[in-house]
Short mmCIF file of C-alpha atoms in Angstrom, two decimals:
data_model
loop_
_atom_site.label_atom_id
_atom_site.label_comp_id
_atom_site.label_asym_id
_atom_site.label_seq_id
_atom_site.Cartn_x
_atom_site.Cartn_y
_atom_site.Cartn_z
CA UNK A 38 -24.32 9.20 4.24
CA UNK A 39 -23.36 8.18 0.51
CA UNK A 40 -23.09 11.03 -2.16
CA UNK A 41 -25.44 9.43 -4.42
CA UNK A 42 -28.92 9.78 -2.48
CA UNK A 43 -29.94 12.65 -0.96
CA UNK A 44 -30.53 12.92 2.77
CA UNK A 45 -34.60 13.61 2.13
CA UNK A 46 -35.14 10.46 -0.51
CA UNK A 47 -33.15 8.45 2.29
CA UNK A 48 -35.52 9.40 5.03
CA UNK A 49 -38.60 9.57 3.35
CA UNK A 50 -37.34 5.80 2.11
CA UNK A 51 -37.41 4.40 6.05
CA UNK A 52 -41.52 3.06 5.55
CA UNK A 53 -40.87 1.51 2.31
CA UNK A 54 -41.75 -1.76 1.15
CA UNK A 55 -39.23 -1.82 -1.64
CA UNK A 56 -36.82 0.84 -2.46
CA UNK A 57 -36.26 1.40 -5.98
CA UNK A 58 -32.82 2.61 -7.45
CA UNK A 59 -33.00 4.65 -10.42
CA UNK A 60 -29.60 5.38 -13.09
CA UNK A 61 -30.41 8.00 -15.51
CA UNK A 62 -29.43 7.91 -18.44
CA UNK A 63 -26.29 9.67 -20.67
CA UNK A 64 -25.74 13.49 -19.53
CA UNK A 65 -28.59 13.09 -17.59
CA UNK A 66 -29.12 13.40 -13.70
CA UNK A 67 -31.07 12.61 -10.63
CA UNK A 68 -33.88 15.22 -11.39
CA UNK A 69 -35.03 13.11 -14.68
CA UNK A 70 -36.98 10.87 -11.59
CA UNK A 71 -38.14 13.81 -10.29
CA UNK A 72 -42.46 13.17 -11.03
CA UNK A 73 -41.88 9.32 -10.19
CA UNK A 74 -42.62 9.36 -6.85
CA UNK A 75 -45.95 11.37 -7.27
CA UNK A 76 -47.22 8.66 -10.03
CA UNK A 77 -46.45 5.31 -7.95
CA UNK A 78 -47.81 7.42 -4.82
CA UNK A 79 -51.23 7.63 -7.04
CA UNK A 80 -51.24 4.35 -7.65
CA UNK A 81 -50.37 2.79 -4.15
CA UNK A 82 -47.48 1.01 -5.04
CA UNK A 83 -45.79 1.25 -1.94
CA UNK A 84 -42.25 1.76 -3.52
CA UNK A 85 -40.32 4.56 -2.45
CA UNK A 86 -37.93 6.34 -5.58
CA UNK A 87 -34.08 6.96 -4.53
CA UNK A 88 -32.89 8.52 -7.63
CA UNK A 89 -28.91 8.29 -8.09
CA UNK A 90 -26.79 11.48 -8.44
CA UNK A 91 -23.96 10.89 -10.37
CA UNK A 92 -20.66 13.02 -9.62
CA UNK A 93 -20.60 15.88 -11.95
CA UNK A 94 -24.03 16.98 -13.03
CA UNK A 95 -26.86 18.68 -10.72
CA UNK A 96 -25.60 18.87 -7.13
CA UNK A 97 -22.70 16.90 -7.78
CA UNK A 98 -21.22 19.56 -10.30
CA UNK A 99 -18.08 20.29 -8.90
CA UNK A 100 -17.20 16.52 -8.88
CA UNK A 101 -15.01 15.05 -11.20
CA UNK A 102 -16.92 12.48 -13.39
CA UNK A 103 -16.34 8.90 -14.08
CA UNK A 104 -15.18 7.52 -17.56
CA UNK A 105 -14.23 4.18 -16.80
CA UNK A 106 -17.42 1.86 -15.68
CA UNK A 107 -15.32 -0.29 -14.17
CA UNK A 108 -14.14 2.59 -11.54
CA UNK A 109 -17.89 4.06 -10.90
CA UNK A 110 -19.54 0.37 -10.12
CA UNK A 111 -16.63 0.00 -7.41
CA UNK A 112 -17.74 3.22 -6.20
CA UNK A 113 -21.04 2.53 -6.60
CA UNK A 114 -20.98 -0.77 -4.52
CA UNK A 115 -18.64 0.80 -1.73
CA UNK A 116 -21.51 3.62 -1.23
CA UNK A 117 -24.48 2.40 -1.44
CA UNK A 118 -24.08 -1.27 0.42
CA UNK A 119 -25.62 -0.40 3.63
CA UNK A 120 -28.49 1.41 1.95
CA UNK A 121 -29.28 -2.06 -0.31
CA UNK A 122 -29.53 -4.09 2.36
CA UNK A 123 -33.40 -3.33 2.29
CA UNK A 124 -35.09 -4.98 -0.29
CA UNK A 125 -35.00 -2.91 -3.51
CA UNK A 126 -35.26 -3.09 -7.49
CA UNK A 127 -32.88 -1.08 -9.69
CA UNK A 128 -34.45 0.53 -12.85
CA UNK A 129 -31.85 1.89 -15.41
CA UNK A 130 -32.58 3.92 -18.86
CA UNK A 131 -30.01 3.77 -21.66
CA UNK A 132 -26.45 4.57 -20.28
CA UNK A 133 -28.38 4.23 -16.51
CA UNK A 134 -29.32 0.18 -18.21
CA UNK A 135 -25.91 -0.23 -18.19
CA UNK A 136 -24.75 0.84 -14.76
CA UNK A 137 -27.70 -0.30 -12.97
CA UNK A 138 -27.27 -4.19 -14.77
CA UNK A 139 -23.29 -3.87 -14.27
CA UNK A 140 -23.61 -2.92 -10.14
CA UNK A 141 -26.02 -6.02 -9.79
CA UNK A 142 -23.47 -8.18 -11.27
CA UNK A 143 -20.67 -6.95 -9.31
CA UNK A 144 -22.79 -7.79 -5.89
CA UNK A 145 -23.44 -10.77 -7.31
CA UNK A 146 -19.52 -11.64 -7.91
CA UNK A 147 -18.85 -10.84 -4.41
CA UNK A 148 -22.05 -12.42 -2.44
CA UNK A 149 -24.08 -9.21 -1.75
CA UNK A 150 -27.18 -8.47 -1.43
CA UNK A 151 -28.91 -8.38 -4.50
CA UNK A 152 -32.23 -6.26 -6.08
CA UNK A 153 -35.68 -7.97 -6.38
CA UNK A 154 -35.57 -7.41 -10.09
CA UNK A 155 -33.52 -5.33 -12.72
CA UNK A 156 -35.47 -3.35 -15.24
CA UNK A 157 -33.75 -1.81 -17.80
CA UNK A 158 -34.67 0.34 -20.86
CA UNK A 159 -33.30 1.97 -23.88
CA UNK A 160 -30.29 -0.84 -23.85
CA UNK A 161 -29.70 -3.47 -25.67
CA UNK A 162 -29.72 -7.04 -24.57
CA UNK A 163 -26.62 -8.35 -22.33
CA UNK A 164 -24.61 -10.28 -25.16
CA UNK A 165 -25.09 -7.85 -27.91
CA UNK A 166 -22.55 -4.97 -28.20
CA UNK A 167 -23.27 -1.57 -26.85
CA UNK A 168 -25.22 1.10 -28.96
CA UNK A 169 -23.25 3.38 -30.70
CA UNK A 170 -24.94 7.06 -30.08
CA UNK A 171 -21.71 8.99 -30.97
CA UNK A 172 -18.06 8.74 -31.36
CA UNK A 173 -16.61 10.20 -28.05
CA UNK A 174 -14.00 12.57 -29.82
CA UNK A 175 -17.08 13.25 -32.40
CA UNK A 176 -17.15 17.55 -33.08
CA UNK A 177 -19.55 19.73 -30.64
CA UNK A 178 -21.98 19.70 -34.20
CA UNK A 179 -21.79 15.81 -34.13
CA UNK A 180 -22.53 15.13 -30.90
CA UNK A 181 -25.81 17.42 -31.09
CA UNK A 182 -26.82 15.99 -33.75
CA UNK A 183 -26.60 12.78 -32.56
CA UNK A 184 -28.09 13.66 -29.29
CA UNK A 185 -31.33 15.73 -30.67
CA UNK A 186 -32.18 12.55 -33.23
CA UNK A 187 -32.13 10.40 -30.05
CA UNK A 188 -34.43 12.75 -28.23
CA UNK A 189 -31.57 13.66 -25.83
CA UNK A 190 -31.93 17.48 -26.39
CA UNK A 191 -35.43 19.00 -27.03
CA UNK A 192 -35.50 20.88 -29.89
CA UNK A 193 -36.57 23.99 -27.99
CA UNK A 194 -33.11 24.25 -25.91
CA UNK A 195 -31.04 23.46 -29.20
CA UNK A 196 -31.03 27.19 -29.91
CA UNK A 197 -29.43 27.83 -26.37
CA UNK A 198 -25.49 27.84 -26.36
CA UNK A 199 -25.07 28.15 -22.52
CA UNK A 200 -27.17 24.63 -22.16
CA UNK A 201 -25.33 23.14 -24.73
CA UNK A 202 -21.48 24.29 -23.76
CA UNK A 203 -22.90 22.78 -19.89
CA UNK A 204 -24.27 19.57 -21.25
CA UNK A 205 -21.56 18.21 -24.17
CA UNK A 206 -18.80 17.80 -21.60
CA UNK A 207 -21.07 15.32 -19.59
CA UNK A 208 -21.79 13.69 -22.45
CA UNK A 209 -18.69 13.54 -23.64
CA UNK A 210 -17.81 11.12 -20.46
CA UNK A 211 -20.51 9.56 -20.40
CA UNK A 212 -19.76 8.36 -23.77
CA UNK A 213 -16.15 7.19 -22.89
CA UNK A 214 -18.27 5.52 -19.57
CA UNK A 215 -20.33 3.47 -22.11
CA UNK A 216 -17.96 2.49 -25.11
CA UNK A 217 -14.63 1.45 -22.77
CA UNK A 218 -13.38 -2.08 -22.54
CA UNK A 219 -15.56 -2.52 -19.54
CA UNK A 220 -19.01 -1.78 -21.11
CA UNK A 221 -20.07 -5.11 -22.93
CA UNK A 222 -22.48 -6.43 -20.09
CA UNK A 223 -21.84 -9.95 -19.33
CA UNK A 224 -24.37 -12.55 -21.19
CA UNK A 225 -23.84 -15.50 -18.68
CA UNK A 226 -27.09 -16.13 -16.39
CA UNK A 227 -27.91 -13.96 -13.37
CA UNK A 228 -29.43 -14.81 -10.16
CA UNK A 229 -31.96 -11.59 -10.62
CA UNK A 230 -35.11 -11.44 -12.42
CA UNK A 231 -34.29 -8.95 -15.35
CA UNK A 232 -37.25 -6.76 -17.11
CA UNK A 233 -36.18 -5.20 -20.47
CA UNK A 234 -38.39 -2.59 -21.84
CA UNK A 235 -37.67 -1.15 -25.91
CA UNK A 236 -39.43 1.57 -28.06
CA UNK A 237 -41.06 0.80 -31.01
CA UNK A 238 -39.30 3.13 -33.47
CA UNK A 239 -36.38 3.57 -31.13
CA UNK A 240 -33.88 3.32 -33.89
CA UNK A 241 -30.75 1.92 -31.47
CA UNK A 242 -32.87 -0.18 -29.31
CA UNK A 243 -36.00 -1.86 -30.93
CA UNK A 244 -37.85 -4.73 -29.25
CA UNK A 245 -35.67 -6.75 -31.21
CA UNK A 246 -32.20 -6.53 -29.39
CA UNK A 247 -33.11 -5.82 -26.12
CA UNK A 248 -34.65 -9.43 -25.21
#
């Protein structure tokens, strides 16, 4: 049993065409693909959602967390290999782009099984450099600053110091997970269709530098 699916999204996962993977994204954790499974249900897509759990956040809080990407895709590999020998499709949104895009490279590297596709969002293209969201030793002030312009806090919990002193340490290593020496995605082909999906006024990654 790995420690990033849950025993229910595993079992309810056994009737599946396709299982699809899903990263969230910086300071964020498995719950943010909470309503996903209800919406492709209603539209008969026959895809089951296993949402990863990253160590420390959610259910995982007692974990220490990753800052080096390097170290989590190793992990990530080592746990989840028997569970992506199905067919599947990872999905990945901003800092979850980048983990989801670096595991199916590293199962490429060592002859793995590999996802149907890779759709990523909120991340720019492989060969450009990483966006920059926030300095990781940026002040508590900073980093919500730079958070709520991103849409990372709503405004409504900015006002609320317990969910802020929870959530800046995640982010905090998150940041340090995305802006190491092993973040730059590789640009040379891959072997996987990849799907890259941008916001219009998303102001670090516009249609522009995500294809």
């Amino acid at each position: 049993m790995t420690r990033y699916l849950s025993r229910s999204s595993i079992d309810e996962s056994a009737s599946a065409d396709v299982r699809l993977f899903c990263f969230p994204y910086a300071g964020g954790g498995a719950s943010a693909y909470g309503r996903w499974q209800r919406t492709l249900d209603a539209h008969g897509a026959g895809v089951r959602v296993l949402p990863i759990q990253l160590p420390g956040r959610e259910g995982r809080i007692d974990e220490p967390r990753f800052t080096d990407l390097r170290a989590l895709i190793d992990d990530l590999d080592a746990e989840l290999d028997d569970e992506l020998e199905r067919p599947h499709i990872f999905y990945g949104h901003s800092m979850g782009a980048l983990i989801a895009y670096s595991l199916a490279c590293r199962r490429q590297q060592r002859g793995a099984p590999l996802p149907e596709a890779v759709v990523l969002s909120a991340y720019r293209a492989p060969h450009l450099p990483a966006p920059q969201i926030a300095r990781p030793e940026a002040s508590d002030e900073e980093l919500i600053d730079s958070l709520a312009a991103l849409g990372g806090i709503p405004q409504v919990l900015l006002n609320h110091p317990d969910f802020l002193s929870a959530l800046l340490p995640v982010a905090r290593d998150d940041l340090l997970l995305c802006t190491g020496e092993a973040a730059s995605m590789a640009a040379e082909p891959r072997r996987v269709p990849r799907h890259q999906f941008a916001g219009r006024r998303d102001p670090q990654c516009s249609v522009p530098v995500v294809v």
